[in-house]
N, CA, C and O atoms as a DFTB+ gen file, in Angstrom:
396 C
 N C O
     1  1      13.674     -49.698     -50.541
     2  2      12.447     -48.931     -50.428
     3  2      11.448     -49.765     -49.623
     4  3      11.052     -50.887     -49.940
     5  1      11.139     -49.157     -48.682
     6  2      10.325     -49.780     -47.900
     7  2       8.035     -49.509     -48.229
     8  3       7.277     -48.728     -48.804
     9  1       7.984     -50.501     -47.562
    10  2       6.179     -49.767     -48.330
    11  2       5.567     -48.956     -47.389
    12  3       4.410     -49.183     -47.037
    13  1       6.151     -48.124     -46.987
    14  2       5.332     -47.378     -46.743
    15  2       5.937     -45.980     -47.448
    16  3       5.440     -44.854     -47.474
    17  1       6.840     -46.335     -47.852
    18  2       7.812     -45.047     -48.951
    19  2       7.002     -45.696     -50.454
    20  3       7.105     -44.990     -51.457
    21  1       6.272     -46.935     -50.561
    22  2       6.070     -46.954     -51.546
    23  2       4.610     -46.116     -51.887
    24  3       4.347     -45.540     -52.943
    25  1       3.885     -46.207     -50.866
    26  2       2.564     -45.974     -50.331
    27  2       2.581     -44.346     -50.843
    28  3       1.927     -43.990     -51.824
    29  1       3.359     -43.473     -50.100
    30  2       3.749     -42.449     -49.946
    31  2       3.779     -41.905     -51.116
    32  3       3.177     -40.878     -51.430
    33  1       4.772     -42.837     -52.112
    34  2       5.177     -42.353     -53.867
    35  2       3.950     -42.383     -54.311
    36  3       3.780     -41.678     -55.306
    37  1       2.925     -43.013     -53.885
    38  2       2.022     -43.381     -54.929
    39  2       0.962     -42.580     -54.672
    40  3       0.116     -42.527     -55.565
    41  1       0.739     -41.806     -53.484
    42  2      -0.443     -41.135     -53.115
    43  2       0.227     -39.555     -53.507
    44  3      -0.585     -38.632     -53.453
    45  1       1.257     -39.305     -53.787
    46  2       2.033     -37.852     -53.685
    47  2       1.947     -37.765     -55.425
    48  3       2.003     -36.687     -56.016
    49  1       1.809     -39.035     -56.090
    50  2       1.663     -39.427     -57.402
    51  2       0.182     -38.914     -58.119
    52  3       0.116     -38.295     -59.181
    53  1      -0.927     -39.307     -57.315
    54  2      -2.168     -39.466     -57.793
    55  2      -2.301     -38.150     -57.045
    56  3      -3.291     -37.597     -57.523
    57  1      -1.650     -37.221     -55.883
    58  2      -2.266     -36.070     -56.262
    59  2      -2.012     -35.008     -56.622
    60  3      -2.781     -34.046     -56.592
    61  1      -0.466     -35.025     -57.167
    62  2      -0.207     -34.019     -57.918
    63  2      -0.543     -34.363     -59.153
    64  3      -0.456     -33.387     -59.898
    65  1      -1.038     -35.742     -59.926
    66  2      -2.159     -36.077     -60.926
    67  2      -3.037     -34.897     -60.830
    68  3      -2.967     -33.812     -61.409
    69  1      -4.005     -35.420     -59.841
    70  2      -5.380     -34.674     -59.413
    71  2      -5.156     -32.812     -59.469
    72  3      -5.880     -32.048     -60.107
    73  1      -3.901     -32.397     -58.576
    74  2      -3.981     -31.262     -58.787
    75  2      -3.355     -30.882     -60.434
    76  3      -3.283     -29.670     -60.634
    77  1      -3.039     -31.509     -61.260
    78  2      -3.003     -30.910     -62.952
    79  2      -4.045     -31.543     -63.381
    80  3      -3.997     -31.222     -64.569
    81  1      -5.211     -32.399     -63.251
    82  2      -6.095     -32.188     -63.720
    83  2      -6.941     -30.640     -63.484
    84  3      -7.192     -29.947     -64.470
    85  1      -7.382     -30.150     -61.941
    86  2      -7.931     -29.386     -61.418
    87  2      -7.355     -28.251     -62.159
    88  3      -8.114     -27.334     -62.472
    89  1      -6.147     -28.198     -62.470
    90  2      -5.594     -26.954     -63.065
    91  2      -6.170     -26.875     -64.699
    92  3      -6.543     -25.849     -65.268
    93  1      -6.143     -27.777     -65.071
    94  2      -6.692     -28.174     -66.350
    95  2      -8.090     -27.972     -66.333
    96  3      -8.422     -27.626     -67.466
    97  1      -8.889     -28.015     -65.712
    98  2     -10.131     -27.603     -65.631
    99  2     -10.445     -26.353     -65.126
   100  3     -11.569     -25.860     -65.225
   101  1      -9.557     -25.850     -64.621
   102  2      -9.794     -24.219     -64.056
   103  2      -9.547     -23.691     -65.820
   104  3     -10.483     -23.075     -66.330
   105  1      -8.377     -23.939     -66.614
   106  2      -7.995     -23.256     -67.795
   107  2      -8.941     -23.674     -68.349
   108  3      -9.566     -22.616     -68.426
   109  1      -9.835     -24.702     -69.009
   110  2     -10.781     -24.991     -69.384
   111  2     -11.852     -23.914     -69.177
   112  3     -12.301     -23.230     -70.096
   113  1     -12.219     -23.822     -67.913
   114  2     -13.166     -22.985     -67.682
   115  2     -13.460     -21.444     -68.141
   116  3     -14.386     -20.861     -68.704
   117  1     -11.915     -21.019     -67.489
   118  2     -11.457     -19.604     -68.122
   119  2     -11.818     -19.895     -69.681
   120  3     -12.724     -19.095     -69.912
   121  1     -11.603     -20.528     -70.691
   122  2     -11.294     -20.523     -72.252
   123  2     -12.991     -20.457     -72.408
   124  3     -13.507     -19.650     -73.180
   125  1     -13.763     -21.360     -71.620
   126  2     -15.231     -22.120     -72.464
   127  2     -16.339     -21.071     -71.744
   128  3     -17.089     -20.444     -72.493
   129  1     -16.416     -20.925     -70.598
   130  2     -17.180     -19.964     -70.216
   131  2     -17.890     -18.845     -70.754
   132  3     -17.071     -18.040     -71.198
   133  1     -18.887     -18.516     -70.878
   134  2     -19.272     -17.148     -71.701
   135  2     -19.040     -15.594     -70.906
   136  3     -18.446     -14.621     -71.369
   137  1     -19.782     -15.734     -69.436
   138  2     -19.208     -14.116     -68.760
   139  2     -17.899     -14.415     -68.104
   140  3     -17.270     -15.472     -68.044
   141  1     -17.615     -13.096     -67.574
   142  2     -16.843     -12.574     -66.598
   143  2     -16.859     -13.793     -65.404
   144  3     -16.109     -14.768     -65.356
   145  1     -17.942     -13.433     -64.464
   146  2     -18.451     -14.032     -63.078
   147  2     -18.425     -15.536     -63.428
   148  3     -18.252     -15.913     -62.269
   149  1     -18.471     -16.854     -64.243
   150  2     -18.524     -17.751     -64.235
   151  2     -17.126     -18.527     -64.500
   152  3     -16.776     -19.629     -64.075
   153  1     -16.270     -17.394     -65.534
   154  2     -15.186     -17.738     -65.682
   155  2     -14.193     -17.284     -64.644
   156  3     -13.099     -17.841     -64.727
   157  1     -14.341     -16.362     -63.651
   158  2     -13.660     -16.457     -62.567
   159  2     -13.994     -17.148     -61.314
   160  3     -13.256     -16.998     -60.340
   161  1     -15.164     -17.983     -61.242
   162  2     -15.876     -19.005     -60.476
   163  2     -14.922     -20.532     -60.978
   164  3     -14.353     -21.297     -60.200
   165  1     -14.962     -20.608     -62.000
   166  2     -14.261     -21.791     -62.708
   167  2     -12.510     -21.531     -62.158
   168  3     -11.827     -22.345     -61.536
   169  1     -12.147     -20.299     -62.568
   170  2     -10.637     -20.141     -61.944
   171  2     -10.508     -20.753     -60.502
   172  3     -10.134     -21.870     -60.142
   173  1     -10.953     -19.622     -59.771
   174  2     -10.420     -19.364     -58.147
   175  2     -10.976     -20.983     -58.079
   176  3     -10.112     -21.753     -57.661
   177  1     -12.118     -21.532     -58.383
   178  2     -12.486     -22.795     -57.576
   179  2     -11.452     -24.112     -57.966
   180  3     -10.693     -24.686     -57.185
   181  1     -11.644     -24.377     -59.278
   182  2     -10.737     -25.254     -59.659
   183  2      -9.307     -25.259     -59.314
   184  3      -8.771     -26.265     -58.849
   185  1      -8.462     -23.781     -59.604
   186  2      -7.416     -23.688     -59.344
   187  2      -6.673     -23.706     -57.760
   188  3      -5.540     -23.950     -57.345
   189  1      -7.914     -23.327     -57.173
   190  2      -7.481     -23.456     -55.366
   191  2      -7.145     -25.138     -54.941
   192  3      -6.135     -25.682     -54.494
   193  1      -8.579     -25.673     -55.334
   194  2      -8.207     -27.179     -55.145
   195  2      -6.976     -27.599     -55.788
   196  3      -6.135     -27.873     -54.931
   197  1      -6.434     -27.798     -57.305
   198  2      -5.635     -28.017     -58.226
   199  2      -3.864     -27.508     -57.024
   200  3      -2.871     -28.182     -56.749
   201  1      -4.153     -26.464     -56.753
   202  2      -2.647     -26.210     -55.816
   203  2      -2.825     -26.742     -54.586
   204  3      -1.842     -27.076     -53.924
   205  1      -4.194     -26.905     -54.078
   206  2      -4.454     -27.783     -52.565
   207  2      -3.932     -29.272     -53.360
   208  3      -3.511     -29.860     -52.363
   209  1      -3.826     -29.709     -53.884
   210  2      -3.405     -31.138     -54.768
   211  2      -1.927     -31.281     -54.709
   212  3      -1.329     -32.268     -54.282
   213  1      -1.206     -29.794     -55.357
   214  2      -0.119     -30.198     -55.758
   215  2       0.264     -29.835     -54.276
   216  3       0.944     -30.760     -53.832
   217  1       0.072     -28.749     -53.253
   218  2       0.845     -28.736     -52.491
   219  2       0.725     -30.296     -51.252
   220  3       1.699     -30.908     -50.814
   221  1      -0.549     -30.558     -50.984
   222  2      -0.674     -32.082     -50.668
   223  2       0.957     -33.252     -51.050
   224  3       1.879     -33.694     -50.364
   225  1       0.514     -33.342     -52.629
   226  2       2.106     -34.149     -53.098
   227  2       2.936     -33.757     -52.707
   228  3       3.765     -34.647     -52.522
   229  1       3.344     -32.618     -52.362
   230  2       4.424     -31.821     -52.187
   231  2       5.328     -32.245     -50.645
   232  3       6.469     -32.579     -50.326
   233  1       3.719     -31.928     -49.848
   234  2       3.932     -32.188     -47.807
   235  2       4.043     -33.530     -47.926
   236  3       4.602     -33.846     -46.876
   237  1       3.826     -34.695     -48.664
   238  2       3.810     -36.073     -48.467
   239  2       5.464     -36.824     -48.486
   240  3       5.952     -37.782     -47.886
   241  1       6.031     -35.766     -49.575
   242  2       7.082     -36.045     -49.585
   243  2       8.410     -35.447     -49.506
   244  3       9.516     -35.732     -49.964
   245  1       7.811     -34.295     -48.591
   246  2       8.570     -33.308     -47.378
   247  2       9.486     -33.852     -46.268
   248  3       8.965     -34.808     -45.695
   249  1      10.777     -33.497     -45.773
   250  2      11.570     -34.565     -45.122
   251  2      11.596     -33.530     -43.719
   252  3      12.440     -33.777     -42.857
   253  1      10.561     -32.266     -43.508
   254  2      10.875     -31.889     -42.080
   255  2       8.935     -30.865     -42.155
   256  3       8.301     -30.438     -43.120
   257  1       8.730     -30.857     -41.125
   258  2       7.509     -30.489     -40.584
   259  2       7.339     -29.200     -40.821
   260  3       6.252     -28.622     -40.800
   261  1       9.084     -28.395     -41.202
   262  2       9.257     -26.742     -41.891
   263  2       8.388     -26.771     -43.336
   264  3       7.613     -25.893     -43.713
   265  1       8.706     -27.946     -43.999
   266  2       8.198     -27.898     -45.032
   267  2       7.279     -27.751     -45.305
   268  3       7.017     -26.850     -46.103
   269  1       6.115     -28.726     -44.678
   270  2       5.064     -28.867     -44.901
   271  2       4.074     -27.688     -44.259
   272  3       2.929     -27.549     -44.691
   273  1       4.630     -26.815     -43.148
   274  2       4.516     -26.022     -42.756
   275  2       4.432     -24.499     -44.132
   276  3       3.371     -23.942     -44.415
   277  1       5.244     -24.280     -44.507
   278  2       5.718     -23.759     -45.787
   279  2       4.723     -23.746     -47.006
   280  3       4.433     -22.778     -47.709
   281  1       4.244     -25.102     -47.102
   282  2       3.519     -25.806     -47.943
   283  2       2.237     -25.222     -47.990
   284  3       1.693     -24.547     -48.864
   285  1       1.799     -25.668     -46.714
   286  2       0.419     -25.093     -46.341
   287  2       0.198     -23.764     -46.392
   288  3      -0.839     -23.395     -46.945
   289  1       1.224     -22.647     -45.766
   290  2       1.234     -21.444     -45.553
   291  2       0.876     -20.792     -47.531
   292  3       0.000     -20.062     -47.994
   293  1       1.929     -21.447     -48.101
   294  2       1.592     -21.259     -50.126
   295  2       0.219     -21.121     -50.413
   296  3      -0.305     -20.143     -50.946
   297  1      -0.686     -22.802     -49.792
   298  2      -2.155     -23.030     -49.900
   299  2      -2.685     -22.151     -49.729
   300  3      -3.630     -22.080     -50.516
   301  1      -2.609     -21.091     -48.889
   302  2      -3.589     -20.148     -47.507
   303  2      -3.296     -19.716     -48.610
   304  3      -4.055     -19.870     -49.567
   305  1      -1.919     -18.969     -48.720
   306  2      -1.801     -17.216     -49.427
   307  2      -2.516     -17.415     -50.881
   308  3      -2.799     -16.430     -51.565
   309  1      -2.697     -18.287     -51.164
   310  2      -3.117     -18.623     -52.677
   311  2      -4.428     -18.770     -52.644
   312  3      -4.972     -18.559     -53.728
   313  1      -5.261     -19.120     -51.590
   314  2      -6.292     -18.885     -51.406
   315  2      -6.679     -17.675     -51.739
   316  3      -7.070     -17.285     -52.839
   317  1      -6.511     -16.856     -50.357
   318  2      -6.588     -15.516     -50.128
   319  2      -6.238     -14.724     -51.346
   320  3      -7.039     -13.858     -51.699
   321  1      -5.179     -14.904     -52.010
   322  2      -5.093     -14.048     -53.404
   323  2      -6.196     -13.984     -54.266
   324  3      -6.700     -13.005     -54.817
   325  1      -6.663     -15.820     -54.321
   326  2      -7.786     -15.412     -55.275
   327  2      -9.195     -15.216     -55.064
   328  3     -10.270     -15.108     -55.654
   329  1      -8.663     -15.224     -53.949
   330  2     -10.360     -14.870     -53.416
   331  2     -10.051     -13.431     -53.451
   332  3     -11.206     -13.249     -53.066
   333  1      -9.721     -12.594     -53.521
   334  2      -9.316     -11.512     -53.263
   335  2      -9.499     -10.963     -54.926
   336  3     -10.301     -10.198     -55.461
   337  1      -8.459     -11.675     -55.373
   338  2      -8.646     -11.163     -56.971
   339  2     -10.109     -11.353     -57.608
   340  3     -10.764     -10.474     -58.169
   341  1     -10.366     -12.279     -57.463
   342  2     -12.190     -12.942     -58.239
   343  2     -13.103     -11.513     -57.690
   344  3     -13.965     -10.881     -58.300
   345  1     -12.527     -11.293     -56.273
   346  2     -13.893     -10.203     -55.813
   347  2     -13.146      -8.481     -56.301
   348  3     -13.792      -7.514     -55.896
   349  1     -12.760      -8.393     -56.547
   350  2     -12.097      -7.129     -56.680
   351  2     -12.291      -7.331     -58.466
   352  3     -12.705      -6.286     -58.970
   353  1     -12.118      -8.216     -59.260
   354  2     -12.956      -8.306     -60.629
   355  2     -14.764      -8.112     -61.126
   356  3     -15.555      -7.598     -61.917
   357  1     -14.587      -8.968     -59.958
   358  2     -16.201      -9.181     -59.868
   359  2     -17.050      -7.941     -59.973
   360  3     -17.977      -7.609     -60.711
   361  1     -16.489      -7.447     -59.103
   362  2     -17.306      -5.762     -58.104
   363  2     -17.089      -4.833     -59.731
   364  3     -18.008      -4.067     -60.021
   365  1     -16.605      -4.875     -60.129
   366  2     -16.303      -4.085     -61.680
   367  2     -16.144      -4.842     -63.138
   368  3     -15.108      -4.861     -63.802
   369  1     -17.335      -5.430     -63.473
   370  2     -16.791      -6.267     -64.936
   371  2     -16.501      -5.997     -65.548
   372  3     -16.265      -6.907     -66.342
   373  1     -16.061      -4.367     -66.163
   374  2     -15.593      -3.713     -67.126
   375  2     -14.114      -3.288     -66.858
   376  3     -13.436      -2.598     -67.620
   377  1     -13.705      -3.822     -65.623
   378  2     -11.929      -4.117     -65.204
   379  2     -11.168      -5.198     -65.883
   380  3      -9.975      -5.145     -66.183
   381  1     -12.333      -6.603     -66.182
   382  2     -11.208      -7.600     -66.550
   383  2     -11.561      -7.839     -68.047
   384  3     -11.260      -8.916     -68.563
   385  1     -12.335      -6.642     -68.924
   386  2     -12.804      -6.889     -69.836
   387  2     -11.531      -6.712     -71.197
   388  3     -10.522      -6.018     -71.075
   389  1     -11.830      -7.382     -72.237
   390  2     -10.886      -7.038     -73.262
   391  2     -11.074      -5.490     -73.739
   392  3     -12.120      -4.845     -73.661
   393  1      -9.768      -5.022     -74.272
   394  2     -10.232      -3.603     -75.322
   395  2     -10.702      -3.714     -75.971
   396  3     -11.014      -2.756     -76.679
């Protein structure tokens, strides 16, 4: 193992760390929050970064440029989903409400 494979382990380490913390704080948020609008502010934000994290670890230790390609493309659509979902909740708070 050479160091810059060690370098590599260790940064692909600390941020798929980082992205299960971020995920951990998006679920946090969802649970502790009191409305609608703050607890889907806490989701989409935390959880976008939290998969920008894991997919990061992911491209670091990707063995072709398809991958990381791949990787990123996940990031986008996962974006876009929840930005998509948060506003399409948002616009109606009595959509994501309990019975």
């Amino acid at each position: 193992m050479s160091g810059a494979d060690a370098v590599l382990d260790v940064a692909a380490i600390v941020a798929a760390v980082l992205g299960g913390l971020f995920f951990t704080a998006g679920t946090l948020g969802l649970l502790r929050f009191p409305d609608l609008r703050s607890r889907l502010h806490a989701v989409t934000k935390a959880d976008t970064l939290g998969l920008g994290f894991v997919m990061l670890a992911l491209s670091l230790r990707a063995d072709s440029g398809w991958e990381v390609a791949k990787y990123a493309s996940i990031w986008v659509l996962g974006m876009a989903v929840a930005a998509v979902a948060a506003t399409l909740l948002a616009t109606d708070p009595d959509r994501g409400a309990a019975a």
